[in-house]
Coordinates of C-alpha atoms in Angstrom, one line a residue:
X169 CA 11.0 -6.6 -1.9
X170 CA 12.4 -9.4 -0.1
X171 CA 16.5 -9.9 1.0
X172 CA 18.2 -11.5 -1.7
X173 CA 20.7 -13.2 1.2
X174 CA 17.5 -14.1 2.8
X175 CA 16.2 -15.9 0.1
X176 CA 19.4 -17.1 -1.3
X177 CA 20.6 -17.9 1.8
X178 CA 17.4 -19.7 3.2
X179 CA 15.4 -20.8 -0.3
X180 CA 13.6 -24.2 1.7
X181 CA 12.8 -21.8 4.9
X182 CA 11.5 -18.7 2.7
X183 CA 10.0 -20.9 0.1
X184 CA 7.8 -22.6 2.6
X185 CA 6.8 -19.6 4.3
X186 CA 6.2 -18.4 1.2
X187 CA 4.2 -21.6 0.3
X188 CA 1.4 -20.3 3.3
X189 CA 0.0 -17.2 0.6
X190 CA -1.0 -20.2 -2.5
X191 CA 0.8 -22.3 -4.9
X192 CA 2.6 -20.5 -7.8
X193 CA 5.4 -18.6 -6.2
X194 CA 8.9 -20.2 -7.8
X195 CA 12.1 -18.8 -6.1
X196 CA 14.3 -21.3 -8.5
X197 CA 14.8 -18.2 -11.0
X198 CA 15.9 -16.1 -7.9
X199 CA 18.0 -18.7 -6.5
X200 CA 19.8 -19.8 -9.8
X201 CA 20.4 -16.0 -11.1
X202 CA 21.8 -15.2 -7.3
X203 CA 24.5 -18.3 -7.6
X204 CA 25.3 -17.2 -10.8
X205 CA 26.1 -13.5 -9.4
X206 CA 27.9 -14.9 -6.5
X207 CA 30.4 -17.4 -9.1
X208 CA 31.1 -14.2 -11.0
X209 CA 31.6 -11.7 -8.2
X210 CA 34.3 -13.7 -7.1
X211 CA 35.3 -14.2 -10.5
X212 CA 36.1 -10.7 -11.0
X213 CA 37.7 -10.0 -7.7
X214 CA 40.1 -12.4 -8.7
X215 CA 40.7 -11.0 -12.1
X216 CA 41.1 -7.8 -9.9
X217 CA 43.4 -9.3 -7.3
X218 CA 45.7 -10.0 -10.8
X219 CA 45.2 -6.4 -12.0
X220 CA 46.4 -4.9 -8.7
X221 CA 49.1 -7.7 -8.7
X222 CA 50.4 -6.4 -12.4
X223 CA 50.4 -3.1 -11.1
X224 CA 53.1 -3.5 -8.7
X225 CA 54.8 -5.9 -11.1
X226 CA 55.1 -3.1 -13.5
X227 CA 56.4 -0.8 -10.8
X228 CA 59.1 -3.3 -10.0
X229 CA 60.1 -3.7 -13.8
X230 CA 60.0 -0.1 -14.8
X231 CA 63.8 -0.7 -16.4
X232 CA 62.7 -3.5 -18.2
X233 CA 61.5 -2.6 -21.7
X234 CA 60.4 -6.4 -22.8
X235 CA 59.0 -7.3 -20.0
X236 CA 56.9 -4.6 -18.9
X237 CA 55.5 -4.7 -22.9
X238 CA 54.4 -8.2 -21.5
X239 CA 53.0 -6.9 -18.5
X240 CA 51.1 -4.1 -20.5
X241 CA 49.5 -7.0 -22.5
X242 CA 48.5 -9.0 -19.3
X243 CA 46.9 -5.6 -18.1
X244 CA 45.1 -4.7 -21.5
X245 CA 43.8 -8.6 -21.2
X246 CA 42.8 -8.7 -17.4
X247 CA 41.0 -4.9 -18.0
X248 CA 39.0 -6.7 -21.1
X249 CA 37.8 -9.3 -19.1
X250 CA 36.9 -7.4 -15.9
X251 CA 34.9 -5.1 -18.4
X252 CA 33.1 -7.9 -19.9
X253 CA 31.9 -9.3 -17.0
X254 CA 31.1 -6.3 -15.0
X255 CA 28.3 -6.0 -17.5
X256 CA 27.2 -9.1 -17.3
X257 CA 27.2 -8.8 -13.6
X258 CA 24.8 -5.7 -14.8
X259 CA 22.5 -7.4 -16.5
X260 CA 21.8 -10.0 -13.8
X261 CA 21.7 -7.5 -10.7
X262 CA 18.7 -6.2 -13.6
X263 CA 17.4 -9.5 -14.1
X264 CA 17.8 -10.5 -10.0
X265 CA 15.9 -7.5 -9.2
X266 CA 13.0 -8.1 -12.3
X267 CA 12.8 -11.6 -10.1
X268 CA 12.7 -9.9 -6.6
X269 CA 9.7 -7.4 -7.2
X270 CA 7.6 -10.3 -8.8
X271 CA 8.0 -11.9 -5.4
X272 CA 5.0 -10.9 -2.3
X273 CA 6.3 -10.8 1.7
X274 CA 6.7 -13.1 3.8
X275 CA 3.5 -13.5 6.2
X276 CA 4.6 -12.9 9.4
X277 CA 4.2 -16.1 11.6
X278 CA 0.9 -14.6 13.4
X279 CA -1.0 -14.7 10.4
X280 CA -3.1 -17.8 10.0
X281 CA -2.9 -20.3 7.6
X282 CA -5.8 -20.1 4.7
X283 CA -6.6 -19.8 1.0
X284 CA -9.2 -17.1 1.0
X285 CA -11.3 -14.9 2.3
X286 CA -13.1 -17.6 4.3
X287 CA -10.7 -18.4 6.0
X288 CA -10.0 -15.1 7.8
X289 CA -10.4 -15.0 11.5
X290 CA -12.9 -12.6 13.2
X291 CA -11.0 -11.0 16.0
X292 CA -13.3 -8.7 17.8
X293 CA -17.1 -7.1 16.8
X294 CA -17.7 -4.1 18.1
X295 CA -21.3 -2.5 18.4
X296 CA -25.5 -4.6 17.8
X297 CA -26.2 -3.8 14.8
X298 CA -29.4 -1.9 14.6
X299 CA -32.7 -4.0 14.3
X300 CA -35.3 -2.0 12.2
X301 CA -38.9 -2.8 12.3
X302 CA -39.0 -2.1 8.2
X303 CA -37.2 -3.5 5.2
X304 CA -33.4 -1.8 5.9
X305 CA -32.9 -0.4 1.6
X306 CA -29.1 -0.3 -0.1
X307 CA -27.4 2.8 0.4
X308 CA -27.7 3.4 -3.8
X309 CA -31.7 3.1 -2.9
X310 CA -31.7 5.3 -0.3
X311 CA -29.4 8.0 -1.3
X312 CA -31.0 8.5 -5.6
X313 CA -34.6 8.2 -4.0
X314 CA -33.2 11.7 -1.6
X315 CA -31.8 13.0 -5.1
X316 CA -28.4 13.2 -4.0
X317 CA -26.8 10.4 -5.8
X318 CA -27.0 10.4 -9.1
X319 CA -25.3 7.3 -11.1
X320 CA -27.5 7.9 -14.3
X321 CA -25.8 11.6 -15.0
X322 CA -22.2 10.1 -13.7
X323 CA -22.6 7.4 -16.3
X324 CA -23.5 10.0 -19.0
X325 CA -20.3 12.3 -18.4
X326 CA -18.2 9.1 -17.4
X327 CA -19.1 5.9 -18.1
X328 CA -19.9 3.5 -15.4
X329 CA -18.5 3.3 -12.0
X330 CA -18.5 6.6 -11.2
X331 CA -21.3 8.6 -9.2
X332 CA -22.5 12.6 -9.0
X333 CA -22.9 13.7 -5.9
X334 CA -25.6 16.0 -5.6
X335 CA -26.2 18.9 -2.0
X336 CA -26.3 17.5 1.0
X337 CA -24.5 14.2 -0.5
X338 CA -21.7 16.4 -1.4
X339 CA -21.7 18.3 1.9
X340 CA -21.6 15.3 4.5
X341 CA -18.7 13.8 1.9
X342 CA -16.6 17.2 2.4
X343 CA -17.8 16.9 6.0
X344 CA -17.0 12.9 6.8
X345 CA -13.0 14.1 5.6
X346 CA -12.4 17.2 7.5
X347 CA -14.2 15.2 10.6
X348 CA -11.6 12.5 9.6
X349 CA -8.7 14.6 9.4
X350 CA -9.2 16.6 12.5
X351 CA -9.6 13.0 14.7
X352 CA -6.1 11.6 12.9
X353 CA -4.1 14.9 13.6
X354 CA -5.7 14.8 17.6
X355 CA -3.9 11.4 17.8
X356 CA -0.5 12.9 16.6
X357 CA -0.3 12.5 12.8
X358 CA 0.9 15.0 10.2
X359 CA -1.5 15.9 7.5
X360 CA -0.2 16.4 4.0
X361 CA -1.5 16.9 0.7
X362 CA 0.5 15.1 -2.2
X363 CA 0.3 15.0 -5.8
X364 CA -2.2 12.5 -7.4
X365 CA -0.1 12.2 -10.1
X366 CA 3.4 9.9 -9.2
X367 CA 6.0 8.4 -11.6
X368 CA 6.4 4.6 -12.2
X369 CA 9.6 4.5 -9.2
X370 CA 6.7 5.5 -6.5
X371 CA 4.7 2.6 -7.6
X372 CA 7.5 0.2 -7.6
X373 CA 8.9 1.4 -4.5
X374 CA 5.4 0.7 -2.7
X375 CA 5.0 -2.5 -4.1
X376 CA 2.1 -1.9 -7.1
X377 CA 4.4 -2.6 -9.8
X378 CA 4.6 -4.2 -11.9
X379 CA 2.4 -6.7 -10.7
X380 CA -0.8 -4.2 -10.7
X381 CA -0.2 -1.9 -13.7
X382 CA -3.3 -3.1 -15.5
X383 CA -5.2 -1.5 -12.4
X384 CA -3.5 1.9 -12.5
X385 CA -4.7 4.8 -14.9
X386 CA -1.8 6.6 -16.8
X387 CA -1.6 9.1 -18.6
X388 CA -1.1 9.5 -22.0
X389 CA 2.5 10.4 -23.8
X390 CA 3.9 10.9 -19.8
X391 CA 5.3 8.4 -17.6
X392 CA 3.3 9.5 -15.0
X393 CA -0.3 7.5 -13.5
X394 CA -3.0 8.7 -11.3
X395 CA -2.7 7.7 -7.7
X396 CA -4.9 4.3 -6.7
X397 CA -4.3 5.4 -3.1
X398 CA -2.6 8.0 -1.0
X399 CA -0.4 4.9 0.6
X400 CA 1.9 5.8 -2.9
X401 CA 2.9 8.9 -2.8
X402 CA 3.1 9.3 1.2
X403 CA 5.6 6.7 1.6
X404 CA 7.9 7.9 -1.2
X405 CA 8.2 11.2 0.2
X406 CA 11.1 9.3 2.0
X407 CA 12.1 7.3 -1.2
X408 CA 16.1 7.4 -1.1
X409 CA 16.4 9.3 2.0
X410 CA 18.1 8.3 5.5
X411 CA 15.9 9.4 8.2
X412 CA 16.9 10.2 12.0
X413 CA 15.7 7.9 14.4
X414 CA 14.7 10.3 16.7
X415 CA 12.6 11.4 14.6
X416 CA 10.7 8.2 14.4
X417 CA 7.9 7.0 14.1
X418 CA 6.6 9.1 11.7
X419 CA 2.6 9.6 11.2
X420 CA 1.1 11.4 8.6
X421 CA -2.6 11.5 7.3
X422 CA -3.7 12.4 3.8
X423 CA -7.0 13.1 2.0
X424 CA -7.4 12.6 -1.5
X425 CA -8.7 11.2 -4.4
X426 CA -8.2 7.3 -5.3
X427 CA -8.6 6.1 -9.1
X428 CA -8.6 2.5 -9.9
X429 CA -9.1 0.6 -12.9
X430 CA -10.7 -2.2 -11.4
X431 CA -9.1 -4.5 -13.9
X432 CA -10.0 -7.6 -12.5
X433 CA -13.6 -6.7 -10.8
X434 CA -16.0 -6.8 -13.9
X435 CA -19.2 -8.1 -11.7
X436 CA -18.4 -7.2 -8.9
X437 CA -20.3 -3.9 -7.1
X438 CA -21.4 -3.0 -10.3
X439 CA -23.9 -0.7 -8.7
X440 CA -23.4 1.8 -5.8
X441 CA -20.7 3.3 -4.3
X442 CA -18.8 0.1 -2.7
X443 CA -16.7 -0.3 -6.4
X444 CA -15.7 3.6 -8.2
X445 CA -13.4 4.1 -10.4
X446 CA -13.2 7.5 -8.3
X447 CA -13.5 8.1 -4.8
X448 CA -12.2 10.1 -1.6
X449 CA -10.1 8.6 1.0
X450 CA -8.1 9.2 4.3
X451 CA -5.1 7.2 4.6
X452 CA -3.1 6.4 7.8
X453 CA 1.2 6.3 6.9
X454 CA 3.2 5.6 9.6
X455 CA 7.7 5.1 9.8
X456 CA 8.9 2.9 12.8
X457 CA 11.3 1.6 13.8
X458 CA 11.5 -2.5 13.1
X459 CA 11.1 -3.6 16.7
X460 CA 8.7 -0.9 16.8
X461 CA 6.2 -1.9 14.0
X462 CA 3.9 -4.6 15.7
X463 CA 2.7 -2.4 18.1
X464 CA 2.2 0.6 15.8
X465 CA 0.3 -2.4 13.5
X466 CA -1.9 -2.1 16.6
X467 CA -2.0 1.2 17.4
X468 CA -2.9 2.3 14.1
X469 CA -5.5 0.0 13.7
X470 CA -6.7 1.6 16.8
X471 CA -6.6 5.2 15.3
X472 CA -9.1 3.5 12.2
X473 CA -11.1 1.8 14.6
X474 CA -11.7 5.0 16.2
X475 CA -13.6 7.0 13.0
X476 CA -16.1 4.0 13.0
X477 CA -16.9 4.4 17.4
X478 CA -17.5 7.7 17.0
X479 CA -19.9 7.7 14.5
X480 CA -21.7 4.7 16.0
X481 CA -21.3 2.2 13.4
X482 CA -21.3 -1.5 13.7
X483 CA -18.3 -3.3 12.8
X484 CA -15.7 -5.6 13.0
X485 CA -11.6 -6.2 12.9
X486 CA -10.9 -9.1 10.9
X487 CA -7.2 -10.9 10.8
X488 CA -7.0 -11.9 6.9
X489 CA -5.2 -15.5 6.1
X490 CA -1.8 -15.9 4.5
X491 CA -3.7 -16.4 1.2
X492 CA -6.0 -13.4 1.0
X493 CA -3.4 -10.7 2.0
X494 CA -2.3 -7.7 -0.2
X495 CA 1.3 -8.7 -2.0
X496 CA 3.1 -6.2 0.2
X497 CA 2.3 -7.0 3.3
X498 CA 3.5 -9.4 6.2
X499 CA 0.3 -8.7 7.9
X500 CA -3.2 -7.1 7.2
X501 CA -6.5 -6.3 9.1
X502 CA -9.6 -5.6 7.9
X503 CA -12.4 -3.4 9.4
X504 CA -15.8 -4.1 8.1
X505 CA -18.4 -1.8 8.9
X506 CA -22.1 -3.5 8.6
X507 CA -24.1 -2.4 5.9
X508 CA -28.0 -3.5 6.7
X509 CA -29.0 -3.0 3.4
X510 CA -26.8 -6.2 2.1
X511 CA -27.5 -7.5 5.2
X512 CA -22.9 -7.9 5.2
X513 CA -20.2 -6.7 7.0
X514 CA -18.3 -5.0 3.8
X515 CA -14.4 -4.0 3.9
X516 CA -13.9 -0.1 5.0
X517 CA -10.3 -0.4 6.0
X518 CA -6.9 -2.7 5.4
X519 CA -4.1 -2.0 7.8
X520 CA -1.1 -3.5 6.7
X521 CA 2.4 -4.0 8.3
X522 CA 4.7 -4.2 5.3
X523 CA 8.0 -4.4 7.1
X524 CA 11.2 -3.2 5.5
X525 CA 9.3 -4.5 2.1
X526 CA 8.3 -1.2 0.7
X527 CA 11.5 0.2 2.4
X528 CA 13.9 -2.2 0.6
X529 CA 12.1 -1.5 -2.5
X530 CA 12.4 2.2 -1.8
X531 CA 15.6 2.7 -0.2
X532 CA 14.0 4.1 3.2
X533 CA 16.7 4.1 6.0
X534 CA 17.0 5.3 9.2
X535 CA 20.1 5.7 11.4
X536 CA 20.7 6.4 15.4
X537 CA 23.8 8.6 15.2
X538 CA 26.7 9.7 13.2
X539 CA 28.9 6.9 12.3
X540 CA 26.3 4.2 13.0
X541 CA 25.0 2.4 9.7
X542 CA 21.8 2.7 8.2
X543 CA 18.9 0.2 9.1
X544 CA 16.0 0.0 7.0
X545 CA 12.6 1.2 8.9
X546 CA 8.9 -0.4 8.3
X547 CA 6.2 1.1 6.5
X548 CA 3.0 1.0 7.6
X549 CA -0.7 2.2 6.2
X550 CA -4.5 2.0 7.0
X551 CA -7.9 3.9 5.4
X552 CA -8.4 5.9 8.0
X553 CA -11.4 5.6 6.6
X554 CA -12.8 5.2 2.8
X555 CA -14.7 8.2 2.7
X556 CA -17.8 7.2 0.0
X557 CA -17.9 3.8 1.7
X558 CA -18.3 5.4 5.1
X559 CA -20.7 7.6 3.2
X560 CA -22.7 4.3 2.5
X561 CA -22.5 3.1 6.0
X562 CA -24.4 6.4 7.1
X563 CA -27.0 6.2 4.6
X564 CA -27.7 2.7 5.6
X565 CA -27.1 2.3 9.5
X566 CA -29.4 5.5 10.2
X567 CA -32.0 5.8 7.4
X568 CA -35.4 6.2 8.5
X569 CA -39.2 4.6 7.4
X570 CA -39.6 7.6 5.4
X571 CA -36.9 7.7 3.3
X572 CA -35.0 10.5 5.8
X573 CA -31.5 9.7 7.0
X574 CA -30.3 10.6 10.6
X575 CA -26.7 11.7 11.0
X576 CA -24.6 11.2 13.6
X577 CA -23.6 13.4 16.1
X578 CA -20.3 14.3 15.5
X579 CA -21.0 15.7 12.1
X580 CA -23.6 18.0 13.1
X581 CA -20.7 20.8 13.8
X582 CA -18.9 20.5 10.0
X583 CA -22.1 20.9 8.3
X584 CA -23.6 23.6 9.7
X585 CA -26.2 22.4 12.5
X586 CA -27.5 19.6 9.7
X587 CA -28.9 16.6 11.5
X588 CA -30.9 14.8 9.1
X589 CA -31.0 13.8 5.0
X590 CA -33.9 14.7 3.7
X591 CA -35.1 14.8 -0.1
X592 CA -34.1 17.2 -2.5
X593 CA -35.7 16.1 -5.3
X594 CA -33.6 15.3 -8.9

């Protein structure tokens, strides 16, 4: 959520920054509810100015019957008024705020102008990607012809957009996250295992709602939804709390499950892995500091980055345009790993730098001593990495003429000595 005395106080400035994401986002509402606050603030702390003034009156006129009955009438008056407007001040804090969460970050000036995703800037490609001297198949090819996906029974028990994952498939999955895991913690992050299961305030305070309800699952008769990412309830295991700065930054790593809707994706991935309505992710959460937060951007971007070099997959780090960021954040890139089957780099990561966005949303503060005053920190977050998605990337990077699959080195330890995919049959 943005500063209301930001935007208030700078509407042309914010509104043209603002402008950079795509047409469509009006401050007037914002601007015209905040003037009307600000009239009646001062409204009532002159009405209260006249209260305290009638309370001294009253102590000075304490042997005057008549006129302290007058001044007790002034006071009953002055107390009905204050009370009448203090809930209409209420009801447009509620309506300010309704206006403020409907409203995306500011991109920070280093993102480049753009509408869409064609307009996002490569910034570095790391790795050839393989040349085979036969016809490279889709992951979803490669991995139901080995019998260990299976869509067709996910689809029975499910519906579509879901998968079964059959032996080795559901080995190297369980192996691809504790390999994951292990790397993140090396490079100084805390792992932790939240609920999948959070309350509407955890998607608010991270910036899903309400604009992305209709992509969330909830559950039935409970205010409670099923977590679309780990980025939800990580970062509002500080919601409401004041952290010590020396205790910053703060990196933490979690595995779990992801459910999304995919509301707005009919078409899209239909088949494969790339678009589930469940899948398995490692997420990346960092706490800094404000004048800290560029460079984590960076450096966490780095620790992502990192998953992909050691398993010797081709990709790249792409710098996404003002128009084709996430609403939260103020900067985002992409890794895309390549995926020789599509013959296309595809998205495996977003790391975002959301600023004190998610903070101000969720009341995430930080101070440097007793007595000094609270300063919201950033939030950060990256996959580090989608786990069925990296899955893919395997399966099609390092399958082999005969259908076989080759698996990189590092994994050899978590499962067991295993070094190649071969078929199980169905």
């Amino acid at each position: 959520m943005l500063d209301i005395k930001s935007v208030a106080g700078n509407l042309e400035e914010v509104a043209r920054k603002l402008g950079r994401r795509g047409p469509g986002i009006d401050l007037a509402p914002v601007a015209k509810l905040a003037a009307e606050r600000r009239a009646l603030t001062q409204e009532v702390e002159g009405l209260r100015q006249k209260q305290n003034g009638a309370n001294d009156a009253i102590c000075g006129k304490a042997k005057d019957p008549e006129a302290m009955a007058t001044l007790r009438a002034e006071m009953r008056q002055l107390s009905d008024q204050i009370k009448e407007k203090d809930g209409r001040l209420r009801e447009l804090e509620e309506a300010l705020e309704a206006e403020l969460l409907r409203i995306p970050n500011v991109p920070h000036e280093s993102v480049p102008d753009g509408k869409d995703a064609s307009d996002n800037v490569v910034v570095r490609t790391v790795g050839e990607p393989r040349r085979f001297d036969f016809v490279p198949k889709e992951h979803s090819d490669v991995g139901e012809a080995l019998g260990i996906l299976d869509f067709e029974r996910a689809a029975k028990i499910s519906g579509a957009r879901f998968v079964v994952y059959w032996g080795a498939a559901a080995r190297l999955e369980r192996a691809l996250a504790a390999f994951m895991l292990d790397v993140h913690r090396s490079r100084g992050y805390r792992e932790v295992l939240p609920p999948f299961m959070v309350n509407r305030a955890s998607y608010v305070g991270t910036g899903q709602f309400p604009k992305f309800e209709e992509d969330v699952f909830g559950l039935k008769d409970h205010d409670l939804f099923l977590i679309s990412t780990a980025e939800v309830p990580v970062t509002n295991l500080h919601r409401d709390e004041i952290l010590d700065a020396a205790s910053l930054p703060r990196k933490y790593v979690a595995y779990t499950p992801c459910f999304r809707a995919e509301a707005g994706s009919y078409g899209k991935d239909t088949r494969g892995l790339i678009r589930q309505h469940q899948f398995q992710k490692v997420e990346l959460v960092q706490f800094t500091r404000p004048e800290d937060s560029y460079s984590a951007h960076e450096a966490l971007t780095n620790d992502a980055e990192e998953i992909l070099k050691r398993l010797g997959l081709p990709y790249r780090v792409v710098l996404l345009c003002a128009g084709d960021m996430g609403f939260g954040a103020a900067k985002c890139y992409d890794l895309e790993v390549w995926l020789p089957g599509q013959n296309a780099y595809r998205e495996i990561s977003s790391c975002s730098n959301f600023e004190d966005f998610q903070a101000r949303r969720s009341k995430i503060r930080f101070k440097e001593g007793p007595g000094s005053k609270p300063r919201l920190v950033h939030t950060l977050n990256g996959s580090g990495l989608a786990v069925g998605r990296t899955l893919v990337a395997i399966l099609e990077n390092f399958q082999r003429a005969d259908g076989s699959v080759d698996l990189p080195e590092p994994l050899w330890p978590y499962l067991g000595g295993l070094r190649r995919l071969e078929s199980e049959g169905r």
